[in-house]
Amino acid sequence: MTASSITPLKPNEIAGKNDGDYAYNAARVPLRLADSDKPEVKKTLDKMLMFFEKQPVIYGGYTLKGKPLVKNQSNSFSAPILYATKGDKNFSNLYASQRWIFNYAIVGKDYYGDTLKVLVLLKLY
């Protein structure tokens, strides 16, 4: 990462084969970008949200070419996306589609996803 560019990691550089993909280590990115007031950050976030808005279902990870890594939904990915759409009328449909995370109780089997879900709930309300 430099002041003007970001380069994806190579597989197995940090945690595993999905390093360099939009996988668990990157799931928090929309949440973190959403709290910035910098125009260049907003531009990056909007690009991400436009991609997600086009997806019929938000899956738990993607290659950087847009191919799903898995075929299941995850609080770990949907919660940060939900938060990133807060108050942005351009992404009201995406906001509505990701509110599914609040329809299910926390059962304690997904520490990472449950933590992001609670964090987003606290930040939104």
PDB file of C-alpha atoms in Angstrom:
ATOM      1  CA  MET A   1       0.000   0.000   0.000  1.00  0.00           C
ATOM      2  CA  THR A   2       1.285   3.419  -0.946  1.00  0.00           C
ATOM      3  CA  ALA A   3      -0.237   6.881  -0.807  1.00  0.00           C
ATOM      4  CA  SER A   4      -1.802   6.348  -4.232  1.00  0.00           C
ATOM      5  CA  SER A   5      -2.285   2.608  -4.705  1.00  0.00           C
ATOM      6  CA  ILE A   6      -3.132  -0.678  -3.057  1.00  0.00           C
ATOM      7  CA  THR A   7      -1.668  -3.992  -4.174  1.00  0.00           C
ATOM      8  CA  PRO A   8      -3.366  -7.264  -3.178  1.00  0.00           C
ATOM      9  CA  LEU A   9      -1.422  -9.857  -1.223  1.00  0.00           C
ATOM     10  CA  LYS A  10      -0.261 -13.098  -2.766  1.00  0.00           C
ATOM     11  CA  PRO A  11      -1.882 -16.363  -1.621  1.00  0.00           C
ATOM     12  CA  ASN A  12      -0.519 -17.631   1.719  1.00  0.00           C
ATOM     13  CA  GLU A  13       1.291 -14.345   2.408  1.00  0.00           C
ATOM     14  CA  ILE A  14      -0.563 -13.701   5.701  1.00  0.00           C
ATOM     15  CA  ALA A  15      -3.222 -16.235   6.610  1.00  0.00           C
ATOM     16  CA  GLY A  16      -3.980 -18.627   3.781  1.00  0.00           C
ATOM     17  CA  LYS A  17      -4.880 -19.340   0.186  1.00  0.00           C
ATOM     18  CA  ASN A  18      -7.438 -16.500   0.046  1.00  0.00           C
ATOM     19  CA  ASP A  19      -4.935 -13.767   0.908  1.00  0.00           C
ATOM     20  CA  GLY A  20      -5.319 -11.269  -1.910  1.00  0.00           C
ATOM     21  CA  ASP A  21      -9.040 -12.014  -2.293  1.00  0.00           C
ATOM     22  CA  TYR A  22     -11.946 -10.206  -0.660  1.00  0.00           C
ATOM     23  CA  ALA A  23     -12.024 -12.810   2.113  1.00  0.00           C
ATOM     24  CA  TYR A  24     -12.227 -12.764   5.919  1.00  0.00           C
ATOM     25  CA  ASN A  25      -9.198 -10.530   6.437  1.00  0.00           C
ATOM     26  CA  ALA A  26     -10.854  -7.939   4.179  1.00  0.00           C
ATOM     27  CA  ALA A  27     -14.453  -8.269   5.406  1.00  0.00           C
ATOM     28  CA  ARG A  28     -14.103  -5.268   7.746  1.00  0.00           C
ATOM     29  CA  VAL A  29     -12.949  -2.918   4.989  1.00  0.00           C
ATOM     30  CA  PRO A  30     -16.394  -1.401   4.189  1.00  0.00           C
ATOM     31  CA  LEU A  31     -17.001  -0.819   7.912  1.00  0.00           C
ATOM     32  CA  ARG A  32     -13.704   0.993   8.321  1.00  0.00           C
ATOM     33  CA  LEU A  33     -13.999   3.021   5.116  1.00  0.00           C
ATOM     34  CA  ALA A  34     -17.524   4.155   6.015  1.00  0.00           C
ATOM     35  CA  ASP A  35     -16.263   6.222   8.947  1.00  0.00           C
ATOM     36  CA  SER A  36     -13.873   8.287   6.837  1.00  0.00           C
ATOM     37  CA  ASP A  37     -14.712  11.771   5.595  1.00  0.00           C
ATOM     38  CA  LYS A  38     -12.044  11.756   2.874  1.00  0.00           C
ATOM     39  CA  PRO A  39     -13.410  12.009  -0.703  1.00  0.00           C
ATOM     40  CA  GLU A  40     -10.924   9.464  -2.080  1.00  0.00           C
ATOM     41  CA  VAL A  41     -12.039   6.947   0.544  1.00  0.00           C
ATOM     42  CA  LYS A  42     -15.713   7.584  -0.281  1.00  0.00           C
ATOM     43  CA  LYS A  43     -14.906   6.956  -3.954  1.00  0.00           C
ATOM     44  CA  THR A  44     -13.330   3.592  -3.117  1.00  0.00           C
ATOM     45  CA  LEU A  45     -16.216   2.627  -0.841  1.00  0.00           C
ATOM     46  CA  ASP A  46     -18.806   3.577  -3.465  1.00  0.00           C
ATOM     47  CA  LYS A  47     -17.021   1.386  -6.013  1.00  0.00           C
ATOM     48  CA  MET A  48     -17.193  -1.553  -3.607  1.00  0.00           C
ATOM     49  CA  LEU A  49     -20.854  -0.920  -2.800  1.00  0.00           C
ATOM     50  CA  MET A  50     -21.762  -0.679  -6.495  1.00  0.00           C
ATOM     51  CA  PHE A  51     -20.273  -4.143  -6.977  1.00  0.00           C
ATOM     52  CA  PHE A  52     -22.245  -5.554  -4.038  1.00  0.00           C
ATOM     53  CA  GLU A  53     -25.451  -3.852  -5.150  1.00  0.00           C
ATOM     54  CA  LYS A  54     -25.290  -5.785  -8.436  1.00  0.00           C
ATOM     55  CA  GLN A  55     -25.039  -9.155  -6.673  1.00  0.00           C
ATOM     56  CA  PRO A  56     -28.318 -11.042  -6.187  1.00  0.00           C
ATOM     57  CA  VAL A  57     -26.876 -12.430  -2.922  1.00  0.00           C
ATOM     58  CA  ILE A  58     -23.843 -11.214  -0.973  1.00  0.00           C
ATOM     59  CA  TYR A  59     -21.691 -14.275  -0.379  1.00  0.00           C
ATOM     60  CA  GLY A  60     -18.923 -14.777   2.166  1.00  0.00           C
ATOM     61  CA  GLY A  61     -16.001 -13.689   0.028  1.00  0.00           C
ATOM     62  CA  TYR A  62     -15.007 -12.967  -3.568  1.00  0.00           C
ATOM     63  CA  THR A  63     -12.003 -13.095  -5.822  1.00  0.00           C
ATOM     64  CA  LEU A  64     -10.890  -9.682  -7.024  1.00  0.00           C
ATOM     65  CA  LYS A  65     -12.465 -10.576 -10.373  1.00  0.00           C
ATOM     66  CA  GLY A  66     -15.863 -10.870  -8.667  1.00  0.00           C
ATOM     67  CA  LYS A  67     -16.252 -14.646  -8.442  1.00  0.00           C
ATOM     68  CA  PRO A  68     -17.753 -15.898  -5.148  1.00  0.00           C
ATOM     69  CA  LEU A  69     -15.365 -17.918  -2.991  1.00  0.00           C
ATOM     70  CA  VAL A  70     -18.268 -19.702  -1.269  1.00  0.00           C
ATOM     71  CA  LYS A  71     -22.023 -19.994  -1.796  1.00  0.00           C
ATOM     72  CA  ASN A  72     -23.232 -18.965   1.644  1.00  0.00           C
ATOM     73  CA  GLN A  73     -24.082 -15.668   3.295  1.00  0.00           C
ATOM     74  CA  SER A  74     -22.174 -14.499   6.337  1.00  0.00           C
ATOM     75  CA  ASN A  75     -22.602 -11.865   9.043  1.00  0.00           C
ATOM     76  CA  SER A  76     -18.875 -11.231   8.635  1.00  0.00           C
ATOM     77  CA  PHE A  77     -19.473  -9.770   5.184  1.00  0.00           C
ATOM     78  CA  SER A  78     -23.060  -8.514   5.331  1.00  0.00           C
ATOM     79  CA  ALA A  79     -22.725  -6.551   8.590  1.00  0.00           C
ATOM     80  CA  PRO A  80     -19.892  -4.282   7.358  1.00  0.00           C
ATOM     81  CA  ILE A  81     -21.682  -3.754   4.033  1.00  0.00           C
ATOM     82  CA  LEU A  82     -24.896  -2.865   5.859  1.00  0.00           C
ATOM     83  CA  TYR A  83     -23.045  -0.303   7.959  1.00  0.00           C
ATOM     84  CA  ALA A  84     -21.273   1.155   4.921  1.00  0.00           C
ATOM     85  CA  THR A  85     -24.619   1.924   3.249  1.00  0.00           C
ATOM     86  CA  LYS A  86     -25.995   3.860   6.243  1.00  0.00           C
ATOM     87  CA  GLY A  87     -27.691   7.073   5.219  1.00  0.00           C
ATOM     88  CA  ASP A  88     -26.684   6.817   1.546  1.00  0.00           C
ATOM     89  CA  LYS A  89     -29.833   6.965  -0.581  1.00  0.00           C
ATOM     90  CA  ASN A  90     -27.868   5.610  -3.554  1.00  0.00           C
ATOM     91  CA  PHE A  91     -27.550   2.282  -1.745  1.00  0.00           C
ATOM     92  CA  SER A  92     -30.915   2.016   0.015  1.00  0.00           C
ATOM     93  CA  ASN A  93     -31.702  -1.302  -1.716  1.00  0.00           C
ATOM     94  CA  LEU A  94     -28.373  -2.756  -0.612  1.00  0.00           C
ATOM     95  CA  TYR A  95     -29.037  -1.519   2.933  1.00  0.00           C
ATOM     96  CA  ALA A  96     -32.448  -3.200   2.923  1.00  0.00           C
ATOM     97  CA  SER A  97     -31.075  -6.471   1.525  1.00  0.00           C
ATOM     98  CA  GLN A  98     -28.405  -6.758   4.215  1.00  0.00           C
ATOM     99  CA  ARG A  99     -30.732  -6.153   7.156  1.00  0.00           C
ATOM    100  CA  TRP A 100     -31.332  -9.923   7.147  1.00  0.00           C
ATOM    101  CA  ILE A 101     -28.522 -10.177   9.703  1.00  0.00           C
ATOM    102  CA  PHE A 102     -30.852  -8.797  12.385  1.00  0.00           C
ATOM    103  CA  ASN A 103     -33.510 -11.455  11.718  1.00  0.00           C
ATOM    104  CA  TYR A 104     -31.441 -14.192  13.353  1.00  0.00           C
ATOM    105  CA  ALA A 105     -30.372 -14.577  16.964  1.00  0.00           C
ATOM    106  CA  ILE A 106     -26.738 -14.797  17.921  1.00  0.00           C
ATOM    107  CA  VAL A 107     -26.119 -18.440  18.790  1.00  0.00           C
ATOM    108  CA  GLY A 108     -22.428 -18.216  19.634  1.00  0.00           C
ATOM    109  CA  LYS A 109     -20.991 -20.405  16.873  1.00  0.00           C
ATOM    110  CA  ASP A 110     -19.547 -17.608  14.726  1.00  0.00           C
ATOM    111  CA  TYR A 111     -17.360 -15.410  16.926  1.00  0.00           C
ATOM    112  CA  TYR A 112     -16.104 -13.172  14.103  1.00  0.00           C
ATOM    113  CA  GLY A 113     -19.471 -12.740  12.375  1.00  0.00           C
ATOM    114  CA  ASP A 114     -21.347 -12.286  15.649  1.00  0.00           C
ATOM    115  CA  THR A 115     -18.852  -9.659  16.789  1.00  0.00           C
ATOM    116  CA  LEU A 116     -19.207  -7.681  13.557  1.00  0.00           C
ATOM    117  CA  LYS A 117     -23.001  -7.980  13.754  1.00  0.00           C
ATOM    118  CA  VAL A 118     -23.075  -6.561  17.308  1.00  0.00           C
ATOM    119  CA  LEU A 119     -20.568  -3.840  16.428  1.00  0.00           C
ATOM    120  CA  VAL A 120     -22.680  -2.727  13.473  1.00  0.00           C
ATOM    121  CA  LEU A 121     -25.852  -2.826  15.558  1.00  0.00           C
ATOM    122  CA  LEU A 122     -24.227  -0.563  18.156  1.00  0.00           C
ATOM    123  CA  LYS A 123     -22.839   1.820  15.532  1.00  0.00           C
ATOM    124  CA  LEU A 124     -26.159   2.086  13.673  1.00  0.00           C
ATOM    125  CA  TYR A 125     -28.421   2.518  16.675  1.00  0.00           C
TER     126      TYR A 125
END
